[in-house]
PDB file of C-alpha atoms in Angstrom:
ATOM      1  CA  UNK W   1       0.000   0.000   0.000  1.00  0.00           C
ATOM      2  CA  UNK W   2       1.117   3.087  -0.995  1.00  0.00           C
ATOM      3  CA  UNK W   3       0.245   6.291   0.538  1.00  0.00           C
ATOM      4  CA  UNK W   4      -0.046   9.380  -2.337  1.00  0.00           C
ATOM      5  CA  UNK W   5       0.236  12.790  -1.228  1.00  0.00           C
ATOM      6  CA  UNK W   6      -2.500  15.289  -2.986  1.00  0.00           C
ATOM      7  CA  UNK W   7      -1.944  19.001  -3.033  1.00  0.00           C
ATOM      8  CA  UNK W   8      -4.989  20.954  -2.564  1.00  0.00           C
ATOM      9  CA  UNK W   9      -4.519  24.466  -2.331  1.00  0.00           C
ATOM     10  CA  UNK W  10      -7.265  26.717  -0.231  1.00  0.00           C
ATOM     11  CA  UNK W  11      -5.403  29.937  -1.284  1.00  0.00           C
ATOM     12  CA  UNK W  12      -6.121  31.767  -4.055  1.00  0.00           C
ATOM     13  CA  UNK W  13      -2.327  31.219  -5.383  1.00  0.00           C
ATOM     14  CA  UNK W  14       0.045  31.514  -8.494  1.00  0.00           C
ATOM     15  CA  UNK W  15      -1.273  27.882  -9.488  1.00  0.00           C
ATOM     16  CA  UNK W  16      -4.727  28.512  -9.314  1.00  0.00           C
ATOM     17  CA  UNK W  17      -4.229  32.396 -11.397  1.00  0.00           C
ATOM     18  CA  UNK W  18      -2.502  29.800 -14.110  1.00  0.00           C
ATOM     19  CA  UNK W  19      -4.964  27.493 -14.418  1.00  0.00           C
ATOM     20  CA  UNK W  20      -7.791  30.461 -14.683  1.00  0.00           C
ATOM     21  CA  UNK W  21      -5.264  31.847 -17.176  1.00  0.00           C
ATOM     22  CA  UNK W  22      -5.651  28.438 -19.408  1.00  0.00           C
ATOM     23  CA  UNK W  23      -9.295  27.831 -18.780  1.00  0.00           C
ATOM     24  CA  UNK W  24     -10.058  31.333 -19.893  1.00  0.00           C
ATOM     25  CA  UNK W  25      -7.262  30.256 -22.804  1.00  0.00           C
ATOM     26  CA  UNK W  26      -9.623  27.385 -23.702  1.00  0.00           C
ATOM     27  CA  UNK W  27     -13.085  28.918 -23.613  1.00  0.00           C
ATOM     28  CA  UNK W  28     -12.108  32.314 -24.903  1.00  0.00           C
ATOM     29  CA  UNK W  29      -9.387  31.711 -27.463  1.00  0.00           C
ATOM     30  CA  UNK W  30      -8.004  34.155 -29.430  1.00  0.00           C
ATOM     31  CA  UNK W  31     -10.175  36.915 -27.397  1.00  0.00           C
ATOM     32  CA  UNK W  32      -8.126  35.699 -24.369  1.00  0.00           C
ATOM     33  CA  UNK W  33      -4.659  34.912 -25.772  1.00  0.00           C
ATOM     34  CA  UNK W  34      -4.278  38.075 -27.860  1.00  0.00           C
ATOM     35  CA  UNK W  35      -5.631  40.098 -24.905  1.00  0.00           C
ATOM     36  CA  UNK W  36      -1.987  41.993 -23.951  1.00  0.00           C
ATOM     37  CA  UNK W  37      -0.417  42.151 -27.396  1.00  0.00           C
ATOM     38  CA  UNK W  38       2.941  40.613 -28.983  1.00  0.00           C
ATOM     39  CA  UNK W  39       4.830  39.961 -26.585  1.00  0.00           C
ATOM     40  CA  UNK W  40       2.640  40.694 -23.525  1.00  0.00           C
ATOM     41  CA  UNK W  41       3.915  40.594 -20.155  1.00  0.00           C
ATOM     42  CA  UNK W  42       1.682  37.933 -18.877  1.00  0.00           C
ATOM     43  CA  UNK W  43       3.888  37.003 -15.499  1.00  0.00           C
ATOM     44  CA  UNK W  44       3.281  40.793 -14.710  1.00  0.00           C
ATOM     45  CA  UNK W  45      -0.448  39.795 -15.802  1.00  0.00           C
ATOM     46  CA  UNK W  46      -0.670  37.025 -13.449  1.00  0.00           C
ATOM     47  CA  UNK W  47       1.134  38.718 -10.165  1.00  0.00           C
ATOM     48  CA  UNK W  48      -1.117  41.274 -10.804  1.00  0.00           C
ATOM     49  CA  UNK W  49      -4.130  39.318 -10.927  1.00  0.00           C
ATOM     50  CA  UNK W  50      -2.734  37.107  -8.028  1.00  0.00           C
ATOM     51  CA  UNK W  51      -3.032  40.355  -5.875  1.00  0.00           C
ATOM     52  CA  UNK W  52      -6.249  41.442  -6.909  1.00  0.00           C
ATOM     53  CA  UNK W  53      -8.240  37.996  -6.044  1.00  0.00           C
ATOM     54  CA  UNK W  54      -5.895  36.975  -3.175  1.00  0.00           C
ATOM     55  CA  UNK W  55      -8.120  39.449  -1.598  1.00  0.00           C
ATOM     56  CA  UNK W  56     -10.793  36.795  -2.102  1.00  0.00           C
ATOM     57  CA  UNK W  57     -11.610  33.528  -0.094  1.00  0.00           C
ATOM     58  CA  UNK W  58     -10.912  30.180  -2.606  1.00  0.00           C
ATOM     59  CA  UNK W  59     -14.553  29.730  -2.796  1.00  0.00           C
ATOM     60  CA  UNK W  60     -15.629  33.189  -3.470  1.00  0.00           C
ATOM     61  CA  UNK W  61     -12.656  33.400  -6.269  1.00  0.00           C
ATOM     62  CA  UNK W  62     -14.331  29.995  -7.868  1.00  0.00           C
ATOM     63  CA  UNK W  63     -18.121  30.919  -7.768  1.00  0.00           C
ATOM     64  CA  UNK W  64     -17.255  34.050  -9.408  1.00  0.00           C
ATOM     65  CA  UNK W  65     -15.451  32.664 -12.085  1.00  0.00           C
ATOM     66  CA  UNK W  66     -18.241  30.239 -12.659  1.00  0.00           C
ATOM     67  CA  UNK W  67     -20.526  32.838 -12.890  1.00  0.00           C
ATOM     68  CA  UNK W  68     -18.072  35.093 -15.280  1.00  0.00           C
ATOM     69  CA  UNK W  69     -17.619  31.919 -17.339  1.00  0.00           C
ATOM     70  CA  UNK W  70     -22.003  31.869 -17.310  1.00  0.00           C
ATOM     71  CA  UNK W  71     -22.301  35.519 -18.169  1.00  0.00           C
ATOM     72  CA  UNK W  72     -19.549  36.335 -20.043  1.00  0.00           C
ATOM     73  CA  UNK W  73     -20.195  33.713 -22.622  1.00  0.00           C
ATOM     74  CA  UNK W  74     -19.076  35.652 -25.857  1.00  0.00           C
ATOM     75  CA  UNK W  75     -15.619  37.263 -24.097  1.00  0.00           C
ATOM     76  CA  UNK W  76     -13.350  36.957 -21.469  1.00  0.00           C
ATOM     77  CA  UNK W  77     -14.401  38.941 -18.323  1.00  0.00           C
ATOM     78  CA  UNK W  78     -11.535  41.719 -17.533  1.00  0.00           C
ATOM     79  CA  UNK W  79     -10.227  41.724 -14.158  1.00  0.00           C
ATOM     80  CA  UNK W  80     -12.519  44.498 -12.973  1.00  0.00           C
ATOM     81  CA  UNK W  81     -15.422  42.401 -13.829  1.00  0.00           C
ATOM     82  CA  UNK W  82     -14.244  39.610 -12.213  1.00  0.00           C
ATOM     83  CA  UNK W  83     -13.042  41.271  -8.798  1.00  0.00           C
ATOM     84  CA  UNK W  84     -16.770  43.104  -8.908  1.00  0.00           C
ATOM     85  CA  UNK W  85     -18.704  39.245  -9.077  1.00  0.00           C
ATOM     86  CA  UNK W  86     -15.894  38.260  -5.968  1.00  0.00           C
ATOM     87  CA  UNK W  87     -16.710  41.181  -4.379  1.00  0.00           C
ATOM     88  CA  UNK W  88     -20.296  39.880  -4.710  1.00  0.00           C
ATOM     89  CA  UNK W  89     -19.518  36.478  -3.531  1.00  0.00           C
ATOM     90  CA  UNK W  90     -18.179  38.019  -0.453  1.00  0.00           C
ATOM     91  CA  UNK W  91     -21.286  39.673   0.715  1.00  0.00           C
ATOM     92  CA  UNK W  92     -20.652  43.148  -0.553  1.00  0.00           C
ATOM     93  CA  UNK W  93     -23.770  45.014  -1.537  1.00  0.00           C
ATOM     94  CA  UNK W  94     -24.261  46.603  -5.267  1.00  0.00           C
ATOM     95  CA  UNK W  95     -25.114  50.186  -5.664  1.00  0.00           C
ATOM     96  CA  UNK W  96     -28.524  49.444  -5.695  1.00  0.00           C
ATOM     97  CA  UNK W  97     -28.914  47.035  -3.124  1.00  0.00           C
ATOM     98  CA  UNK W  98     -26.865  49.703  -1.016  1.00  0.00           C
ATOM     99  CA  UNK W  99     -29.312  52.548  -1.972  1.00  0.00           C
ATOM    100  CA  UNK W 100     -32.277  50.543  -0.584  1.00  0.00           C
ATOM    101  CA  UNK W 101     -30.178  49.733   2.099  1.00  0.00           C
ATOM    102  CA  UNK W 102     -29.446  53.273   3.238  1.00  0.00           C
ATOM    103  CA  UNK W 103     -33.015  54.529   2.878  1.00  0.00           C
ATOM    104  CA  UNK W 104     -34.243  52.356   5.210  1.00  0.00           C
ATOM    105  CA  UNK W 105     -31.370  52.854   7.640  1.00  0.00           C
ATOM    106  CA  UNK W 106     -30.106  49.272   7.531  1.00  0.00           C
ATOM    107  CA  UNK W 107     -26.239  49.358   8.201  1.00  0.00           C
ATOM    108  CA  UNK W 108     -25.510  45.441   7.779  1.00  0.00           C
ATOM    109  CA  UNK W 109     -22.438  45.923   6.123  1.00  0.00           C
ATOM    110  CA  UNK W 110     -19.914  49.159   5.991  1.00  0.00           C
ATOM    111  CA  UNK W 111     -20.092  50.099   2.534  1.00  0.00           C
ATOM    112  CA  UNK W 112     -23.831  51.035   3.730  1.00  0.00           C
ATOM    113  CA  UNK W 113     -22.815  53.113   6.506  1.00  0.00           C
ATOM    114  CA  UNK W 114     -19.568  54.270   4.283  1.00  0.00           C
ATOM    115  CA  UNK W 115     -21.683  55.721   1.550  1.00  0.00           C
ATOM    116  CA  UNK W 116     -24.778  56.663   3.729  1.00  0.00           C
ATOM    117  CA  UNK W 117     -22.040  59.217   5.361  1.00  0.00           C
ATOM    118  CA  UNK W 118     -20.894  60.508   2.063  1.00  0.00           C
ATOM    119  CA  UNK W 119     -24.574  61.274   1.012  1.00  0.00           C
ATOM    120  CA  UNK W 120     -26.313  62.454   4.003  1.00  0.00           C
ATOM    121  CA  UNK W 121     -29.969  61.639   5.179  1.00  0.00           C
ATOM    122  CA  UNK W 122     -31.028  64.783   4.062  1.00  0.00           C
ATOM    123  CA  UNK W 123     -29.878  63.829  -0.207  1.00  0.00           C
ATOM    124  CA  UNK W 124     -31.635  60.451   1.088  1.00  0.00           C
ATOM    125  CA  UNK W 125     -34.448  62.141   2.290  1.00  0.00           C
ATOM    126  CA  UNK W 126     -35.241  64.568  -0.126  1.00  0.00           C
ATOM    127  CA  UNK W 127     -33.447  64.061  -3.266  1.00  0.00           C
ATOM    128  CA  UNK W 128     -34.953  62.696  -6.537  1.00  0.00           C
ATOM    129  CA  UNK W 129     -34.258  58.880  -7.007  1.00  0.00           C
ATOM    130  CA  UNK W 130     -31.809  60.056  -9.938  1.00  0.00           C
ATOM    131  CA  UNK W 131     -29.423  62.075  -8.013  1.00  0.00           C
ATOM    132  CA  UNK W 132     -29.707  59.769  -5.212  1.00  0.00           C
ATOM    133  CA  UNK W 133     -28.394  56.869  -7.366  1.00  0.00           C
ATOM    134  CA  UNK W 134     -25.555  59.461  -8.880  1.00  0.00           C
ATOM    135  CA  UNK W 135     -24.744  60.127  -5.672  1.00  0.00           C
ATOM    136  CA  UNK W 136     -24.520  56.622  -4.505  1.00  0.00           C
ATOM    137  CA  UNK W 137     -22.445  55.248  -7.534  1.00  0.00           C
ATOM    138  CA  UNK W 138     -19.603  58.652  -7.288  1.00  0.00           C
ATOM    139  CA  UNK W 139     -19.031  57.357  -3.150  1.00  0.00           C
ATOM    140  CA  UNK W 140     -19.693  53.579  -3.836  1.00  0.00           C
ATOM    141  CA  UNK W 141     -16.358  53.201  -6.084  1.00  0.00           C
ATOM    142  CA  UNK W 142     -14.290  55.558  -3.875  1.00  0.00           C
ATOM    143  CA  UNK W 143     -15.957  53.413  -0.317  1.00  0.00           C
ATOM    144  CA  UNK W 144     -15.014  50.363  -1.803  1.00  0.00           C
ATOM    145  CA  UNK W 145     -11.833  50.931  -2.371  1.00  0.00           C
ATOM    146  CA  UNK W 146     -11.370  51.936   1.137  1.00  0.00           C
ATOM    147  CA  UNK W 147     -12.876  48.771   1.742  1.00  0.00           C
ATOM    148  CA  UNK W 148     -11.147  46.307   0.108  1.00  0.00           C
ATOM    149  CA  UNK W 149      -7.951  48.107   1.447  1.00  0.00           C
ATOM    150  CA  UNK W 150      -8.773  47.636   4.982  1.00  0.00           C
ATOM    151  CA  UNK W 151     -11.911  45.711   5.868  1.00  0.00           C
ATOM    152  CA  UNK W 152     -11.199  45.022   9.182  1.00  0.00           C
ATOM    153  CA  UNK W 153     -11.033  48.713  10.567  1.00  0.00           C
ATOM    154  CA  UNK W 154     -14.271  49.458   8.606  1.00  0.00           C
ATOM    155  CA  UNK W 155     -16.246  46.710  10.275  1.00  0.00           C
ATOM    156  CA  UNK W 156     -15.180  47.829  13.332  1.00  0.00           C
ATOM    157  CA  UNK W 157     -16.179  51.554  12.647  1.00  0.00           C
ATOM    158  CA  UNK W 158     -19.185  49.699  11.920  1.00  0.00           C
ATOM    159  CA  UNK W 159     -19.485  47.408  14.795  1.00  0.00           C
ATOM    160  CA  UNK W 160     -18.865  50.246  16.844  1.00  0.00           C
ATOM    161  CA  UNK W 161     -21.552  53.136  15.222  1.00  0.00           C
ATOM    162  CA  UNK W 162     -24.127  49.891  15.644  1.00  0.00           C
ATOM    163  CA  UNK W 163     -23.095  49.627  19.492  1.00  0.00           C
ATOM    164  CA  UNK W 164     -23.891  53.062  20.301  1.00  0.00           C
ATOM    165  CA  UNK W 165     -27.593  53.786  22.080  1.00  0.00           C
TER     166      UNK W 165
END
């Protein structure tokens, strides 16, 4: 009897960007391949997406590429789109989910409470539904950047606003 080692990964790691990097190869072709040029710097391409979705539980990185491989049937997703469906995966409200969010007061998650400040009850109050969702999309790119940057200190600033009386 012979015992077999099998290495599973539960990182989002350097193996996992590469075999992304050939699935996307496979299902996207040319549209993929072709994507940075002659002579395209894809190691650069890869450490850079390795950053981006390290960011990102295994899981969450794998049901948003399912998903990107679902909705992006006719091209490859960019890296944006793909880091927005993670974000997703991870709990983290769209602008529109947000909005209803923030009218009816419901900090659940920071990027509610982030933006909400940005705004002010009063826009959410009185403003017309258009310049309420302006509003919300100008802060939601800038508050999720803080975000994803430091999560930790903005669920406590969270945690913390929800403990007060």
């Amino acid at each position: 009897m012979t015992n077999t080692v099998i290495h599973m990964t539960h990182l989002v790691d350097r193996d996992l960007i590469n075999r992304l990097f050939s699935r996307f190869a496979n299902k996207y072709g040319k549209l993929w391949t072709t994507r940075l040029g002659e002579g395209g710097d894809w190691a650069g391409c890869a450490d850079d997406w390795l950053e981006e979705l390290s960011k990102f539980s295994l899981e969450q990185v794998r049901a948003a590429v399912n998903k990107a491989l679902a909705i992006y049937r006719d091209f490859p997703p960019t890296q944006g789109q793909l880091i927005d469906l993670c974000l997703a995966e991870s709990g983290v409200p769209d602008v529109n989910q947000l909005i209803n969010l923030m009218v009816q007061r419901v900090f659940n998650h920071p990027l509610v409470k982030m933006v909400y400040d940005k705004i002010g009850s009063w826009a959410l109050t009185n403003g017309k539904e258009t310049e309420i969702q302006s509003k919300a999309k100008a802060a939601y790119s800038e508050c999720v950047a803080e975000f994803t940057i430091d999560p930790q200190t903005c669920w406590q600033k969270l945690t913390d606003y929800n403990a007060k009386p």
